XYZ file of C-alpha atoms in Angstrom:
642
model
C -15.398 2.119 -121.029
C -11.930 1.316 -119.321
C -12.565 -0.474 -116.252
C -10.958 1.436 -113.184
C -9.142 -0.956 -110.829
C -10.247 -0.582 -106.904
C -7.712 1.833 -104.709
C -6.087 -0.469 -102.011
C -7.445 -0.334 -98.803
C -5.609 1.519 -95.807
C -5.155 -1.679 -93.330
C -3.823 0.605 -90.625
C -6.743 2.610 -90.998
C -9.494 0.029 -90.533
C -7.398 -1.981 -87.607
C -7.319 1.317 -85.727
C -11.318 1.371 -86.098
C -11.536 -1.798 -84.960
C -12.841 -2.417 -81.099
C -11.032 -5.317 -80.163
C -7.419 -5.429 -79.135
C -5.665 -6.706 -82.703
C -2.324 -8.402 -82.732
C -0.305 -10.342 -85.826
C 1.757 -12.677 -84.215
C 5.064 -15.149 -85.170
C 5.180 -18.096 -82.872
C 8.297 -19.351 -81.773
C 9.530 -22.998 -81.348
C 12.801 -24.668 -79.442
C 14.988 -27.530 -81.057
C 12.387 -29.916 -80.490
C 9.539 -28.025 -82.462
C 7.779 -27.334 -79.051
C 6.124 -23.486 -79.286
C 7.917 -22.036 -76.441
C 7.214 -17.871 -76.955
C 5.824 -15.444 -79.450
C 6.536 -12.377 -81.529
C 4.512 -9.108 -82.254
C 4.535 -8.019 -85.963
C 1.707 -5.665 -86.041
C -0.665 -4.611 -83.417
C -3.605 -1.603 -83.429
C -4.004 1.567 -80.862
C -6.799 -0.560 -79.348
C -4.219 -3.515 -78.566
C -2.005 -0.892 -76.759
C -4.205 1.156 -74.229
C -5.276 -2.744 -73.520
C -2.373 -3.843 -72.178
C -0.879 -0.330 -71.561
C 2.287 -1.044 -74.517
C 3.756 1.201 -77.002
C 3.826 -0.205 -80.499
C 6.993 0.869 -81.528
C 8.594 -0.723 -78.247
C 6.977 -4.363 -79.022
C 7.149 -4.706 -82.658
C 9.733 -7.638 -83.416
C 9.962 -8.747 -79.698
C 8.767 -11.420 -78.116
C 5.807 -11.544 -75.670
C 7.601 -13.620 -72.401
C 9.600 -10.100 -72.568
C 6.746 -8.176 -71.683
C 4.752 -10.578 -69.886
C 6.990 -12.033 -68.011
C 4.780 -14.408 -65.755
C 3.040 -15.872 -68.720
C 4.175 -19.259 -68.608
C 2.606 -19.434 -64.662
C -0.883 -18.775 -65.655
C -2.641 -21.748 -65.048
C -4.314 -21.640 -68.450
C -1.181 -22.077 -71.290
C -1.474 -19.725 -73.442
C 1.565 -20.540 -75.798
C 0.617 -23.954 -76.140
C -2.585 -22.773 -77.321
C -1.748 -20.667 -79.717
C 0.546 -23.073 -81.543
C -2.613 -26.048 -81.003
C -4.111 -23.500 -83.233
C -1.522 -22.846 -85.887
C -0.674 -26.557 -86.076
C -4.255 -27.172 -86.567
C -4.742 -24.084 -88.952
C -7.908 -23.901 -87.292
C -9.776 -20.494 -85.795
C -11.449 -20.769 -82.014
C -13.156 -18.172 -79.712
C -12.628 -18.611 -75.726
C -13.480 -16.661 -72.465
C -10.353 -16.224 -70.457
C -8.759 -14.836 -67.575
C -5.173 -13.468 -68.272
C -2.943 -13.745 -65.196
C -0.427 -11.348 -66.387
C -2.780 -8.026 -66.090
C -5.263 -9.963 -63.846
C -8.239 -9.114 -66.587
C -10.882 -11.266 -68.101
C -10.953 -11.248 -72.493
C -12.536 -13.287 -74.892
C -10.189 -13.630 -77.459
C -10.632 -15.338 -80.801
C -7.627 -16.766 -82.319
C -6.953 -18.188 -86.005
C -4.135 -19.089 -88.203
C -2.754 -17.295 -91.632
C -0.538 -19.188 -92.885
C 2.981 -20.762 -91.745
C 3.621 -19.583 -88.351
C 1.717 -16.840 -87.628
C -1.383 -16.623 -86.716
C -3.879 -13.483 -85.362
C -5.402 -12.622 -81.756
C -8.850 -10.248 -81.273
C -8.800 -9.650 -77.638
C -12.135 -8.384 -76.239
C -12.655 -7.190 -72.701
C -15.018 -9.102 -70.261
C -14.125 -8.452 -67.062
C -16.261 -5.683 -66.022
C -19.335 -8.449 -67.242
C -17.439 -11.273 -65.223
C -17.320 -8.542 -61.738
C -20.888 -7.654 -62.543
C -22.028 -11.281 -62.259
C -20.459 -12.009 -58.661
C -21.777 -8.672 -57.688
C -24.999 -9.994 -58.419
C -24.539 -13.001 -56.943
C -23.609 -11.561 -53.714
C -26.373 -8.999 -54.098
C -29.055 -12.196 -54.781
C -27.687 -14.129 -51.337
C -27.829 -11.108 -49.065
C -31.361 -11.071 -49.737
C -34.474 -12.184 -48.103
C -35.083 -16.062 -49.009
C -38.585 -15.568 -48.165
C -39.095 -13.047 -51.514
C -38.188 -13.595 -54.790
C -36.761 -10.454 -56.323
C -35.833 -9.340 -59.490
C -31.832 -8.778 -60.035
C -30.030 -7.901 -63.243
C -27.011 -5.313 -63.753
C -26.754 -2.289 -65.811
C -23.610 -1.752 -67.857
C -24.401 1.416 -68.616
C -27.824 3.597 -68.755
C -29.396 1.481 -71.614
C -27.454 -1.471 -71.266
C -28.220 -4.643 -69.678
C -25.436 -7.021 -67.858
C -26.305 -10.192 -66.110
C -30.193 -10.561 -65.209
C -32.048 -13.205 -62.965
C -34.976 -15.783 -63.981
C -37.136 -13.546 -61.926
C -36.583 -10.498 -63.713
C -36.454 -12.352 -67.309
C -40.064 -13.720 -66.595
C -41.335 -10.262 -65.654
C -40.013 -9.044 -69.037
C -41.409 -12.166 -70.700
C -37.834 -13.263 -72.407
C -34.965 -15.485 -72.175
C -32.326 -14.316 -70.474
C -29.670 -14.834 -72.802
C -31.863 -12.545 -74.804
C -31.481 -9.671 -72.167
C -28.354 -9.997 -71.037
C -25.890 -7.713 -72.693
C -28.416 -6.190 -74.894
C -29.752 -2.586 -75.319
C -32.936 -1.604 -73.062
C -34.360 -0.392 -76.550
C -34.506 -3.881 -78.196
C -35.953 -5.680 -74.671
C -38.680 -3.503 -73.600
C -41.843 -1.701 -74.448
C -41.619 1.880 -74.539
C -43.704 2.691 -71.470
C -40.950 0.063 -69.360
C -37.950 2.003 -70.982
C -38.975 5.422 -69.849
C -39.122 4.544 -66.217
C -36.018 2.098 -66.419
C -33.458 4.837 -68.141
C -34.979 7.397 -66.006
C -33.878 5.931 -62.739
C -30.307 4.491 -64.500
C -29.506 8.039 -65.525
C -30.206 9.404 -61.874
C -27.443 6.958 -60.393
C -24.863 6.409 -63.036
C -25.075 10.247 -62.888
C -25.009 10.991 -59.060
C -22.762 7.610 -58.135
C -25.335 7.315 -55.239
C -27.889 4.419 -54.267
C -31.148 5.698 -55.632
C -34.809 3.825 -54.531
C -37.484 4.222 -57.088
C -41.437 3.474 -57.329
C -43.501 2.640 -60.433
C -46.548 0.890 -61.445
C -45.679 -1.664 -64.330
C -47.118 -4.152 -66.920
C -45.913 -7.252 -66.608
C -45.228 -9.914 -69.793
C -48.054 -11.198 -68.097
C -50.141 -8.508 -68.388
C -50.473 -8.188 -64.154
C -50.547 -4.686 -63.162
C -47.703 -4.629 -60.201
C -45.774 -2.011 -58.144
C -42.211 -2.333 -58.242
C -39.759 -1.031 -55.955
C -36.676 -0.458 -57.607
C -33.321 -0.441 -55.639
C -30.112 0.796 -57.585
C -27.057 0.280 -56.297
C -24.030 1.864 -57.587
C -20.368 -0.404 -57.911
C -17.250 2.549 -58.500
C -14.262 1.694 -59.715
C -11.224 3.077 -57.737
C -11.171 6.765 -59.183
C -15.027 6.873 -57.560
C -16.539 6.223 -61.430
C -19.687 4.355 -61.658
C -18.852 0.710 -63.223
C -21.901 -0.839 -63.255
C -25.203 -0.365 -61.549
C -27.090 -3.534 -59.182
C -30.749 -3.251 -59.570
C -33.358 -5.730 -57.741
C -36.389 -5.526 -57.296
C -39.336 -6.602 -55.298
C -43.125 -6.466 -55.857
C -45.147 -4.195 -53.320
C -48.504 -4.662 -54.883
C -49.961 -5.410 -51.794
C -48.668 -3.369 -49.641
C -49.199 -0.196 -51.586
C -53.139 -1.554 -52.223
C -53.110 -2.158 -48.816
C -52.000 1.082 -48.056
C -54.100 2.848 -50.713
C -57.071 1.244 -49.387
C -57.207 2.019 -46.038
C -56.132 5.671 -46.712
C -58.728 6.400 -49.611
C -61.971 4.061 -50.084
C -62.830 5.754 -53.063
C -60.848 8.428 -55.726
C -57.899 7.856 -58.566
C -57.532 4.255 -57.096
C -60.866 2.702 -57.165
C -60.804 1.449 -60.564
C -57.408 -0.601 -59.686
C -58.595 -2.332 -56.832
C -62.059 -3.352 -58.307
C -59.716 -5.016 -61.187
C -57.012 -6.312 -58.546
C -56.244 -10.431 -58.013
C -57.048 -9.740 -54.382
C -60.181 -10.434 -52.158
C -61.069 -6.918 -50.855
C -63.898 -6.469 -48.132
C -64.876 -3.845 -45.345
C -66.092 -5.501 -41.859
C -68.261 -4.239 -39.452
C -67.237 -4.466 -35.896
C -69.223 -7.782 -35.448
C -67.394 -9.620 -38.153
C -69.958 -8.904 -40.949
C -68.814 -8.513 -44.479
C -70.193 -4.946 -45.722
C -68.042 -4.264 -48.679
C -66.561 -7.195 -51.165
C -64.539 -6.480 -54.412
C -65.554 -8.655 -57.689
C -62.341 -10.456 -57.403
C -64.824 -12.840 -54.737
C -66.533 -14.034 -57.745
C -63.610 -14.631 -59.647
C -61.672 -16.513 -57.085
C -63.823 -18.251 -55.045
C -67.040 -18.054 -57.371
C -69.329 -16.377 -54.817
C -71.732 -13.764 -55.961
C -70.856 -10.320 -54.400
C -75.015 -10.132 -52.982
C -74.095 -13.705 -51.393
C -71.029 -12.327 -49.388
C -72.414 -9.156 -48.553
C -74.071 -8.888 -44.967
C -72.863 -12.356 -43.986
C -69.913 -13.406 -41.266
C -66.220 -13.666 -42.832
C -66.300 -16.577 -41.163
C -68.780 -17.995 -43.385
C -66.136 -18.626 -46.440
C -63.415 -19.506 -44.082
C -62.114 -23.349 -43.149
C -63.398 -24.484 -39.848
C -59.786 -25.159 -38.314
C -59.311 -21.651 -39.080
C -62.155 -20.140 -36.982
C -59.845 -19.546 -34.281
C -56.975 -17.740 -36.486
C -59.400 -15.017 -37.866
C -61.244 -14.744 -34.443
C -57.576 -14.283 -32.422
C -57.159 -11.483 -35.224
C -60.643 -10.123 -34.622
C -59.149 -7.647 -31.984
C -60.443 -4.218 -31.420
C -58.664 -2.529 -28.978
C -55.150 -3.259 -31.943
C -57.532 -1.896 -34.515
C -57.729 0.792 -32.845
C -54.112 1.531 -32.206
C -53.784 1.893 -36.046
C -52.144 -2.186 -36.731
C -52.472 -3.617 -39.606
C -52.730 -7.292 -38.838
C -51.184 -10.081 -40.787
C -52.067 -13.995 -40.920
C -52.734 -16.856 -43.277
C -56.209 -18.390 -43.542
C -57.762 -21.197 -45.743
C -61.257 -20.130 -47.724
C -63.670 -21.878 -49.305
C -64.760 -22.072 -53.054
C -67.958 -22.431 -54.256
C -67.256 -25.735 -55.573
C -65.743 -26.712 -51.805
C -61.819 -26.317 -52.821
C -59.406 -24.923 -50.291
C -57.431 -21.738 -51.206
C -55.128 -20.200 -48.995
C -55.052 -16.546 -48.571
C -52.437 -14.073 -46.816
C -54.541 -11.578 -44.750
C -53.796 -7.712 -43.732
C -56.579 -6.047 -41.886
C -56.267 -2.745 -40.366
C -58.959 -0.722 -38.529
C -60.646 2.289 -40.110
C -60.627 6.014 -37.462
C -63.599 8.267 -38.258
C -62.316 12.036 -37.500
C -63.582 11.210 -33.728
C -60.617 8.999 -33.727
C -63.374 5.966 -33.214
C -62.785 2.152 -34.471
C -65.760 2.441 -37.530
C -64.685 -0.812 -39.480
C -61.918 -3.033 -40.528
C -60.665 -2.886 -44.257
C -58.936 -6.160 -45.132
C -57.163 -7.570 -48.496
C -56.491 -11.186 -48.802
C -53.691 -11.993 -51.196
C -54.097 -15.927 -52.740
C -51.026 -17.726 -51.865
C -52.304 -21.561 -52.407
C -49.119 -21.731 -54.829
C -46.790 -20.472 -52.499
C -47.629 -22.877 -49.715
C -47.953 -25.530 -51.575
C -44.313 -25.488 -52.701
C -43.119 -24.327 -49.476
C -44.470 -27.579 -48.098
C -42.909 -29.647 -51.084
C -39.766 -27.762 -50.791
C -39.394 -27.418 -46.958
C -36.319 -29.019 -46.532
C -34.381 -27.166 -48.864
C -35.398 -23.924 -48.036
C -34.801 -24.364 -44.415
C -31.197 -25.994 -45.354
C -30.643 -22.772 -47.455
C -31.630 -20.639 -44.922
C -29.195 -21.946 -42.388
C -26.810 -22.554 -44.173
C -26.141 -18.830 -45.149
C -25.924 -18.256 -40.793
C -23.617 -21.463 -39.890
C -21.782 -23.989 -40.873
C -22.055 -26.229 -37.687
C -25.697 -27.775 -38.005
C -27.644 -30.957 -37.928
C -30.933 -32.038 -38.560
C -33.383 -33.826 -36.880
C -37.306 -34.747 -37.745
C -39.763 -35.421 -35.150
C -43.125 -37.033 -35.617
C -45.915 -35.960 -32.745
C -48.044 -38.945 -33.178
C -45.746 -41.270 -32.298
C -43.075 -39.124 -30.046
C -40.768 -40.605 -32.330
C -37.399 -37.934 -33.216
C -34.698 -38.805 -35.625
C -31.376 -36.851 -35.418
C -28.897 -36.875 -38.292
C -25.370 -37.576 -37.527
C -24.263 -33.913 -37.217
C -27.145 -33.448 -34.536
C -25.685 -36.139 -32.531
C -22.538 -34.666 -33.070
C -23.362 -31.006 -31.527
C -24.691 -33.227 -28.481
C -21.559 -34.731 -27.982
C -23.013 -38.259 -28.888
C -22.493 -41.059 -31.576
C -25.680 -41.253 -34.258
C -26.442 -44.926 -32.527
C -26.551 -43.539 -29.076
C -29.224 -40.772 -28.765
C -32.626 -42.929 -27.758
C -35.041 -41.448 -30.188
C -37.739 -40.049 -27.993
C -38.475 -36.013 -27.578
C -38.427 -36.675 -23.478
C -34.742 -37.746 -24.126
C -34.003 -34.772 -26.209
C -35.418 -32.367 -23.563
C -33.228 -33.838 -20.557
C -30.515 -32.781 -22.589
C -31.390 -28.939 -22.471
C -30.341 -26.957 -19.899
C -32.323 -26.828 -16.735
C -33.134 -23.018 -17.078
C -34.309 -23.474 -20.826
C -36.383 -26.606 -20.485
C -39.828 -24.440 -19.739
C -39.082 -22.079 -22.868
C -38.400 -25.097 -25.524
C -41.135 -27.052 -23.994
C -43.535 -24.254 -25.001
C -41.945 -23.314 -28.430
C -42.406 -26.985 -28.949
C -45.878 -26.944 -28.586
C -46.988 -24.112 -30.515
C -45.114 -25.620 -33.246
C -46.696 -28.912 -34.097
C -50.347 -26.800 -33.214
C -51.524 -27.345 -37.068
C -53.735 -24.566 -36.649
C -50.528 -22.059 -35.637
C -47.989 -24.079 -38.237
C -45.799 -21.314 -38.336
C -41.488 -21.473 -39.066
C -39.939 -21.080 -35.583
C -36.577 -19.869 -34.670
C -34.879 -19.246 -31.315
C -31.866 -19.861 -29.161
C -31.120 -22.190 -25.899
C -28.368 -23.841 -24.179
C -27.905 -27.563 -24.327
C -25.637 -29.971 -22.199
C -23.116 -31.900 -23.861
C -22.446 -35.274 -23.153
C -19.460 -34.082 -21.659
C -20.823 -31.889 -19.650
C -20.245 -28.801 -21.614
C -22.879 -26.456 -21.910
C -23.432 -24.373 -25.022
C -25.518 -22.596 -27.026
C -27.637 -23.489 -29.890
C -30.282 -22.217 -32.346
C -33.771 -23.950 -33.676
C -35.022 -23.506 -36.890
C -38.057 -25.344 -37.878
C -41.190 -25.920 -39.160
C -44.625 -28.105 -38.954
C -46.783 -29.266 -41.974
C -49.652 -31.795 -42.825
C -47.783 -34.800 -45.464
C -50.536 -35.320 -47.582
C -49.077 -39.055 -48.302
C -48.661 -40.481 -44.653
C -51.850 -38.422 -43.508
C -49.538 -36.870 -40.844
C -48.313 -34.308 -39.288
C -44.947 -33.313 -39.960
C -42.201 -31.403 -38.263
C -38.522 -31.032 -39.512
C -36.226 -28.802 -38.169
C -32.152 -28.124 -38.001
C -29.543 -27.439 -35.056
C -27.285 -24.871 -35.447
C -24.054 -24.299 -32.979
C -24.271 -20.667 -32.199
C -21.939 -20.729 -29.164
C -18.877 -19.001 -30.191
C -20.610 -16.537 -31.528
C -22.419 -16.461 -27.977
C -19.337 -15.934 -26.423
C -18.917 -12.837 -28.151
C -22.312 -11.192 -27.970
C -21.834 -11.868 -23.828
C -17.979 -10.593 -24.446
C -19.499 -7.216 -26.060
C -21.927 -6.375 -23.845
C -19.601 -6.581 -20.953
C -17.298 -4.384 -22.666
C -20.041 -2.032 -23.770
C -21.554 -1.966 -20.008
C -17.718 -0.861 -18.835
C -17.398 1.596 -21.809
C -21.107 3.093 -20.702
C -19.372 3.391 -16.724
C -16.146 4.805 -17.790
C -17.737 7.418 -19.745
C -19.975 8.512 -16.417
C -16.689 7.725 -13.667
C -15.477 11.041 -11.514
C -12.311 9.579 -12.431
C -9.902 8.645 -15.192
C -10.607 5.865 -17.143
C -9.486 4.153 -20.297
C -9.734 0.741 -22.199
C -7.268 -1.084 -23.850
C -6.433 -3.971 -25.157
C -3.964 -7.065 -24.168
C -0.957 -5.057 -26.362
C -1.671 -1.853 -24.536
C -3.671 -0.438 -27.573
C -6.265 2.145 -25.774
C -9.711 2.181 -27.345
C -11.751 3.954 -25.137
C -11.430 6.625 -22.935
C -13.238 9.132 -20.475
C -13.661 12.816 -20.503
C -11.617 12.939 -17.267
C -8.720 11.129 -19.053
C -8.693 13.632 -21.970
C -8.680 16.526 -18.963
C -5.644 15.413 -17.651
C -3.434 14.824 -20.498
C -4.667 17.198 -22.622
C -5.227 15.130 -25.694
C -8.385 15.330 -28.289
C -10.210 11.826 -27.424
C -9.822 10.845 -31.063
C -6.085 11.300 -30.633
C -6.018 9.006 -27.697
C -7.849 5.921 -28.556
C -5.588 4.475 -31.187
C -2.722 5.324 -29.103
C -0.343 2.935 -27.130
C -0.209 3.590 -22.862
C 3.735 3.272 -23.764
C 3.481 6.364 -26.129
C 2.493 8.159 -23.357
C 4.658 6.974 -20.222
C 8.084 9.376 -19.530
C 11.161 7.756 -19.846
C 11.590 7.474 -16.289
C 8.406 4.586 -16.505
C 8.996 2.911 -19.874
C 10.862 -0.233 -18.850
C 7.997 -0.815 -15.795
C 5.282 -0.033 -18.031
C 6.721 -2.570 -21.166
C 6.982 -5.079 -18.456
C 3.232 -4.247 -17.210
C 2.448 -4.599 -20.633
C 4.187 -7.721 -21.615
C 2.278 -9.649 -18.656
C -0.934 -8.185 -19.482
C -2.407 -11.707 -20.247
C -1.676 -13.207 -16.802
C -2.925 -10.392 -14.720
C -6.408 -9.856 -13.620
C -6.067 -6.773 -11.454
C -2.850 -4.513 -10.915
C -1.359 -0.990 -9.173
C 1.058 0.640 -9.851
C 2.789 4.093 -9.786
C 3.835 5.540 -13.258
C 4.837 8.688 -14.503
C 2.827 10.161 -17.908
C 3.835 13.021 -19.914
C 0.590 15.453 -21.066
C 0.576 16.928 -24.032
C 3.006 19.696 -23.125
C 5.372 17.362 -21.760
C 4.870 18.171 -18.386
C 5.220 15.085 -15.838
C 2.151 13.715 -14.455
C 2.800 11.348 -11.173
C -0.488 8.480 -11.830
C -1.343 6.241 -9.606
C -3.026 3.217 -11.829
C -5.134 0.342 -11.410
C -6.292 -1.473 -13.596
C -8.474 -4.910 -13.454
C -9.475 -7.769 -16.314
C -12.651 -7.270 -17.930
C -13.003 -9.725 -20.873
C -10.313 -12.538 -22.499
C -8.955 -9.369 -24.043
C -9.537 -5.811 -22.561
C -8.762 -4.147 -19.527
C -9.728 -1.265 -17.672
C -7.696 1.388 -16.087
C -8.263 4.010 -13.207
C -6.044 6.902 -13.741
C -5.532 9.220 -10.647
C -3.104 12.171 -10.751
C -2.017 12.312 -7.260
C 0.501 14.964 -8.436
C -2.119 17.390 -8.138
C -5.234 15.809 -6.741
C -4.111 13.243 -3.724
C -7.719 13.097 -1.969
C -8.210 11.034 -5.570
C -6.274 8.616 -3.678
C -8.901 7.583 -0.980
C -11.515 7.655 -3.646
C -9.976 4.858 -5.540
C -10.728 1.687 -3.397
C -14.531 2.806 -3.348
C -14.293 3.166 -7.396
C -12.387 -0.417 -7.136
C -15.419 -2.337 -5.610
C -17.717 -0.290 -7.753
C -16.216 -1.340 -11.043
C -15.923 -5.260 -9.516
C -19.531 -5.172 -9.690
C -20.542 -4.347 -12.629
């Protein structure tokens, strides 16, 4: 049998089918042998909607030609390239491309001589993905640890978080960039594509609820936020999901809605302590999960006080809780207690409670469900200091910390606290009396008290507010307290560290704004004309009588310069009004508007100072209304008041 030999394969046919961007390549060298450009000998279709090039045009010429800004990217490309044909060798890299300002990861190797071959893949859209998602993970609550990963497309994953790898049970570079199909069960897929296909469909944020398996077999409800990213023709891009475990506030919920029906067999398999009080404090209803947590038998809870099972220090936390008339005004009531096991271990225990309404719309009992959080505080109490510095440090830049121990009135300020004071590390004394002759007068009373409910153990709760303080210069400013008190197991001591945050220029502007917005509220109500504008003569507010007189839609005005609208007759008065704006804190004057037919309007103005900034205006027309004119020195001590 004659052996038929193989028919030659169509190269340009397989490099069209090929998915990455494929270019043969001829580098070129000066007269020292340095590579200083490169030339295209073949490229595929994929190469050219890449970089947006015609084939014909390139073939034979050299890259600099076409990219002309290639030699000031800050990675060399030509020099690597001819590393690699020198070397003969074949490497892979991730790689921004100044030229078209687009992420690749290109693999490179050498044929033979001088040439060599570039597969250029595009990353980018994985690259914008993962900053997305960092921005999405820093926005949110530090208090909550939420799932976050991005969707490609409907049933492919981009970058994912640790939190949402563990739920799935998997490493995440064994998500990441994969296919839903190969990473989850089918019950998970269903409800994942379901809500991708809703918002890479309708390009709009889309919330979604579901009761999932965990890898770890827990039985938790998720609430699913997707977030659409568009590109610039309004095209979904990629998708931002998080999402955050409601377990316990949809038990919660369930609960006190429905004692009994479709959920009953959840919450007699739930992690949480469930019980039913009666209006004295007596346990009436308690869910297995008492046996399995704290090892108590259900007929040894039943008919007893709650109090029975909880720490002593805490007696007073459940019995401040213990309120009626809130029950009865439908408030579900949140704390953290400390029980106690069989064996005489402490677990801690988040609380909700919320009174139960018989159709007589009277208090009957109060449902609770305690959530075990012994975990949780432990590491919060281990990792204090970092949270805390995390938490301010996504508010302010300008803070300092200090640590304060009550037993021995002894408080330690770090050199940035010293620093907001006005002082030198060395010269603040050490002593919370010396700290508190430093606030201002007015606040001492308020920090005094948030002082003391903060190193009560039996409160320990993280505190945050705002006072003034007195600089060493005198200044006074503004300043905000973060902190929180804990027991330190090692020194047997309680513990309370806290930061300092310089809040006062942004003070300035919250006392700026509502100025403004108490002059905008005035004008709005004035019998009179009135506008706001700023130092350049920019108007961005104005009243109902101002649109009257001149005729102009409101949204027409504001936007609008007071020179735009002057005659010619009061243009060089009004640019010199305007050009000593800055120096002026109250002004009259005569000028002469045009409406919006043109017609002249004779105006008497005056205008006064309100902020660094802004200015208000009276505007009387005393063409046609002059009793406006004996009305305006009332309006004038009105508006000084305010």
């Amino acid at each position: 049998m004659s052996q038929k030999h193989p028919r030659k394969l169509d190269t340009s046919y397989i490099l069209s089918k090929i998915s990455d961007g494929y270019a043969y390549n001829k580098l070129i060298y000066d007269e020292l042998g340095n590579p200083i450009d490169y030339e295209f000998i073949e490229v595929n279709s994929k190469f050219e909607e890449m970089f947006g090039l015609q084939k014909e045009a390139i073939i034979g010429n050299r890259a600099s030609h076409y990219f002309s800004n290639i030699r000031d990217d800050d990675f060399d490309w030509i020099e690597y390239f001819g590393l690699i044909v020198s070397q003969g060798a074949e490497r892979s890299i991730e790689q921004h491309f100044k030229p078209l300002n687009e992420w690749y990861q290109v693999t490179v190797f050498s044929t033979e001589g001088d040439y060599f071959v570039t597969l250029f893949s595009e990353i980018g859209k994985h690259y914008r993905a993962t900053d997305q998602l960092r921005e999405h993970s820093r926005i949110l609550s530090h208090n909550v640890e939420p799932q976050l990963w991005v969707m490609i497309d409907v049933d492919t994953y981009g970058t994912v978080n640790e939190a949402h790898a563990e739920f799935i049970g998997l490493d995440q570079k064994d998500i990441e960039f994969h296919k839903m199909n190969h990473v989850l069960c089918d019950e998970m897929l269903e409800v994942f594509v379901e809500g991708n296909k809703k918002v890479f469909e309708s390009g709009t944020q889309i919330e979604t609820r579901n009761w999932l398996i965990s890898a770890f077999e827990d039985i938790v409800y998720l609430s699913i936020l997707r977030t659409p990213v568009l590109d610039t023709s309004g095209n979904v891009e990629h998708v931002l999901c998080s999402a955050v475990d409601i377990t316990e506030l949809k038990i919660s919920e369930d609960l006190l809605k429905k004692s009994e029906g479709k959920y009953r067999n959840l919450l007699f398999h739930a992690n949480d302590l469930l019980y039913s009080l009666d209006l004295s404090g007596i346990v009436i209803f308690a869910s297995p999960a008492w046996t399995k947590l704290l090892g108590y038998e259900i007929a040894n809870v039943i008919h007893r006080p709650l109090k029975d099972f909880v720490h002593t220090d805490d007696h007073c936390i459940l019995l401040d809780h213990l309120d009626l008339d809130s029950m009865k005004c439908n408030e579900i009531k949140e704390f953290d207690i400390r029980f106690i096991t069989t064996d005489g271990s402490i677990k801690w225990f988040n609380i909700k409670e919320k009174g139960v309404i018989n159709e007589h719309g009277n208090l009957i009992s109060i449902t609770g469900v305690a959530s075990e959080i012994t975990k949780r505080v432990r590491i919060e109490r281990e990792l204090l200091d970092s949270k805390l510095k995390l938490n301010i440090a996504q508010n302010a830049a300008r803070l300092g910390e200090w640590e304060y121990d009550p037993s021995t009135d002894e408080l330690v300020w770090s050199r940035e606290c010293a620093e907001i004071f006005g002082l030198n590390e060395k010269e603040f004394e050490g002593t919370f009396s010396d700290f508190i002759k430093r606030v201002h007068p007015d606040d001492r009373d308020t920090v005094i008290r948030h002082s003391r409910d903060l190193i009560d153990i039996n409160k320990c709760y993280p505190l945050e507010y705002e006072h003034r303080i007195i600089r060493n210069c005198g200044e006074t400013i503004w300043v905000r307290e973060v902190a929180n008190t804990f027991y330190d197991d090692k020194s047997k001591k309680l513990k309370t560290i806290g930061y300092i945050i310089d809040i006062n220029e942004q003070k300035k502007l919250e006392i700026e704004f509502e100025i403004i917005e108490k002059k905008v509220n005035y004008m709005k109500k004035a019998p009179i004309g009135m506008f706001i504008s700023k130092v350049d003569g920019e108007i961005i507010e104005v009243n109902d009588i101002f649109v009257q007189i001149l005729g102009y839609e409101h949204d027409v005005l504001v936007g609008m310069n007071i020179l735009d609208l002057l005659a010619p007759e009061s243009l060089d008065k009004g640019r010199e009004l305007i050009k000593g704006l800055e120096t002026i804190k109250s002004h009259e004057d005569k000028l002469i508007f045009l409406d919006i037919n043109g017609n002249m309007l004779y105006i008497h103005t005056s205008l006064v100072n309100v902020s660094d900034s802004h200015y208000l205006w009276l505007f009387i027309d005393y063409s046609k209304y002059k009793k406006y004119l004996t009305d305006l020195e009332g309006h004038k001590e009105e508006i000084s008041t305010i």
